């Protein structure tokens, strides 16, 4: 039997996280990669989960590729750029509060929208393609157009395109470019996964129904509006509106990757036949467990 293919496209960075004694632990993370990591654990052996990005040809890039491969991710679509390397971020803890500093402006991944033929290869025979607002934000305007055109061609061939809006206003040129990018992403997406607080900040939405309406009108067949501990409001062109309350989480340790794991949980459930309400429950249950653990990749949940 031929394998189904799930491909996530975006940027994975070097992560420097505080460890004991003032030292830092080096890892690799990024929203779309986190989603692929969870998808790999949720989807069965009849699925290939691939991560597509651009990295450098240096040893730190080799380390990332080796790490991904060891995690079961197909790395066959990681392009190598001789002049660039990975982006990096540093987490600082000040009285328990995390803050982030980024060095990613010149990363190799910023060029992943330059090669249309490479994108077509990445998306060839993908059952699902997952991208985010960060994937779009790091590209220049021409790269965004090229990536969205390739996603549109894949969609026309039957690929299910998933778009997690993941708004990072500072990565975009300005608010207008961000809003235009979001609508362009949604126009080639089957599933859009926004977070209500971010949508309020970007568009002034009064309710999740406003968020649903915008992305439905942009062309999405499924819109799932997350709202932290609050109700998830979803709409699908088949089932209409569905609302699900996530189970309460007793102790929130670290909300990193709540949305990324939710996306993987929702897509994996839908791809294996779950109805929208059941898929949201599965996604929210996973996200609720992920935020009870430290770090983006909650390895302990899958031991
Ligand atoms: P994002 O990380 O994309 O901004 P949210 O913060 O809305 O998204 O969280 C995504 C999902 O994670 C929510 O829909 C919910 O299922 C779960 N979640 C997040 N925070 C909490 C919380 N405090 N209690 C219970 N579930 C939560």
Short mmCIF file of N, CA and C and ligand atoms in Angstrom, two decimals, residues 164 166 195 197-198 226-229 232 246-249 252 255 258-259 262 284 287-288 291, ligand 1:
data_model
loop_
_atom_site.label_atom_id
_atom_site.label_comp_id
_atom_site.label_asym_id
_atom_site.label_seq_id
_atom_site.Cartn_x
_atom_site.Cartn_y
_atom_site.Cartn_z
N UNK A 164 -2.32 27.45 9.75
CA UNK A 164 -2.42 27.94 11.13
C UNK A 164 -1.97 29.40 11.10
N UNK A 166 -1.21 31.76 13.17
CA UNK A 166 -0.05 32.10 14.01
C UNK A 166 0.51 33.52 13.78
N UNK A 195 -6.34 31.86 16.18
CA UNK A 195 -6.55 32.02 17.62
C UNK A 195 -7.27 33.35 17.84
N UNK A 197 -7.68 35.60 20.24
CA UNK A 197 -7.04 36.83 20.77
C UNK A 197 -6.19 37.51 19.70
N UNK A 198 -5.51 36.72 18.88
CA UNK A 198 -4.68 37.31 17.82
C UNK A 198 -5.55 37.97 16.75
N UNK A 226 -9.58 28.92 17.93
CA UNK A 226 -9.20 28.54 19.29
C UNK A 226 -9.26 29.77 20.18
N UNK A 227 -9.43 29.53 21.46
CA UNK A 227 -9.53 30.67 22.38
C UNK A 227 -8.98 30.31 23.75
N UNK A 228 -7.73 29.85 23.81
CA UNK A 228 -7.11 29.46 25.07
C UNK A 228 -7.97 28.43 25.80
N UNK A 229 -8.29 28.73 27.07
CA UNK A 229 -9.12 27.81 27.85
C UNK A 229 -10.60 27.90 27.45
N UNK A 232 -13.87 26.47 21.79
CA UNK A 232 -13.38 26.41 20.42
C UNK A 232 -14.62 26.54 19.52
N UNK A 246 -12.85 23.08 25.71
CA UNK A 246 -11.72 22.23 26.10
C UNK A 246 -11.84 21.82 27.57
N UNK A 247 -11.39 20.61 27.88
CA UNK A 247 -11.40 20.19 29.29
C UNK A 247 -10.48 21.11 30.10
N UNK A 248 -10.87 21.46 31.33
CA UNK A 248 -10.01 22.34 32.13
C UNK A 248 -8.65 21.69 32.38
N UNK A 249 -7.62 22.51 32.42
CA UNK A 249 -6.28 22.02 32.71
C UNK A 249 -5.90 22.51 34.10
N UNK A 252 -1.23 24.70 34.38
CA UNK A 252 -0.59 25.09 33.13
C UNK A 252 0.87 25.40 33.43
N UNK A 255 2.79 27.09 27.93
CA UNK A 255 1.80 27.04 26.83
C UNK A 255 2.46 26.92 25.46
N UNK A 258 0.92 24.88 22.28
CA UNK A 258 -0.51 24.54 22.46
C UNK A 258 -1.20 24.51 21.09
N UNK A 259 -1.02 25.57 20.34
CA UNK A 259 -1.67 25.65 19.02
C UNK A 259 -1.09 24.66 18.03
N UNK A 262 -2.42 21.30 18.89
CA UNK A 262 -3.85 21.30 18.57
C UNK A 262 -4.03 21.05 17.06
N UNK A 284 -7.97 19.30 21.53
CA UNK A 284 -7.92 20.06 22.78
C UNK A 284 -7.37 19.21 23.91
N UNK A 287 -3.63 19.21 23.35
CA UNK A 287 -3.05 20.53 23.68
C UNK A 287 -3.07 20.74 25.20
N UNK A 288 -4.13 20.30 25.85
CA UNK A 288 -4.23 20.44 27.31
C UNK A 288 -3.15 19.67 28.03
N UNK A 291 0.39 21.50 27.42
CA UNK A 291 0.68 22.69 28.24
C UNK A 291 0.91 22.33 29.72
P1 LIG B 1 -2.39 29.30 20.17
O1 LIG B 1 -1.32 28.60 20.97
O2 LIG B 1 -2.44 28.91 18.73
O3 LIG B 1 -2.47 30.79 20.41
P2 LIG B 1 -4.50 28.83 22.10
O4 LIG B 1 -3.69 29.53 23.16
O5 LIG B 1 -5.86 29.34 21.88
O6 LIG B 1 -3.77 28.74 20.69
O7 LIG B 1 -4.53 27.31 22.54
C1 LIG B 1 -4.79 26.26 21.63
C2 LIG B 1 -5.61 25.21 22.34
O8 LIG B 1 -4.88 24.73 23.48
C3 LIG B 1 -6.93 25.70 22.88
O9 LIG B 1 -7.96 25.65 21.92
C4 LIG B 1 -7.18 24.70 24.01
O10 LIG B 1 -7.69 23.51 23.47
C5 LIG B 1 -5.78 24.46 24.54
N1 LIG B 1 -5.50 25.38 25.63
C6 LIG B 1 -4.71 26.47 25.61
N2 LIG B 1 -4.67 27.08 26.82
C7 LIG B 1 -5.49 26.36 27.63
C8 LIG B 1 -5.87 26.44 29.00
N3 LIG B 1 -5.43 27.42 29.80
N4 LIG B 1 -6.71 25.50 29.49
C9 LIG B 1 -7.18 24.49 28.72
N5 LIG B 1 -6.83 24.35 27.41
C10 LIG B 1 -6.01 25.27 26.87
#
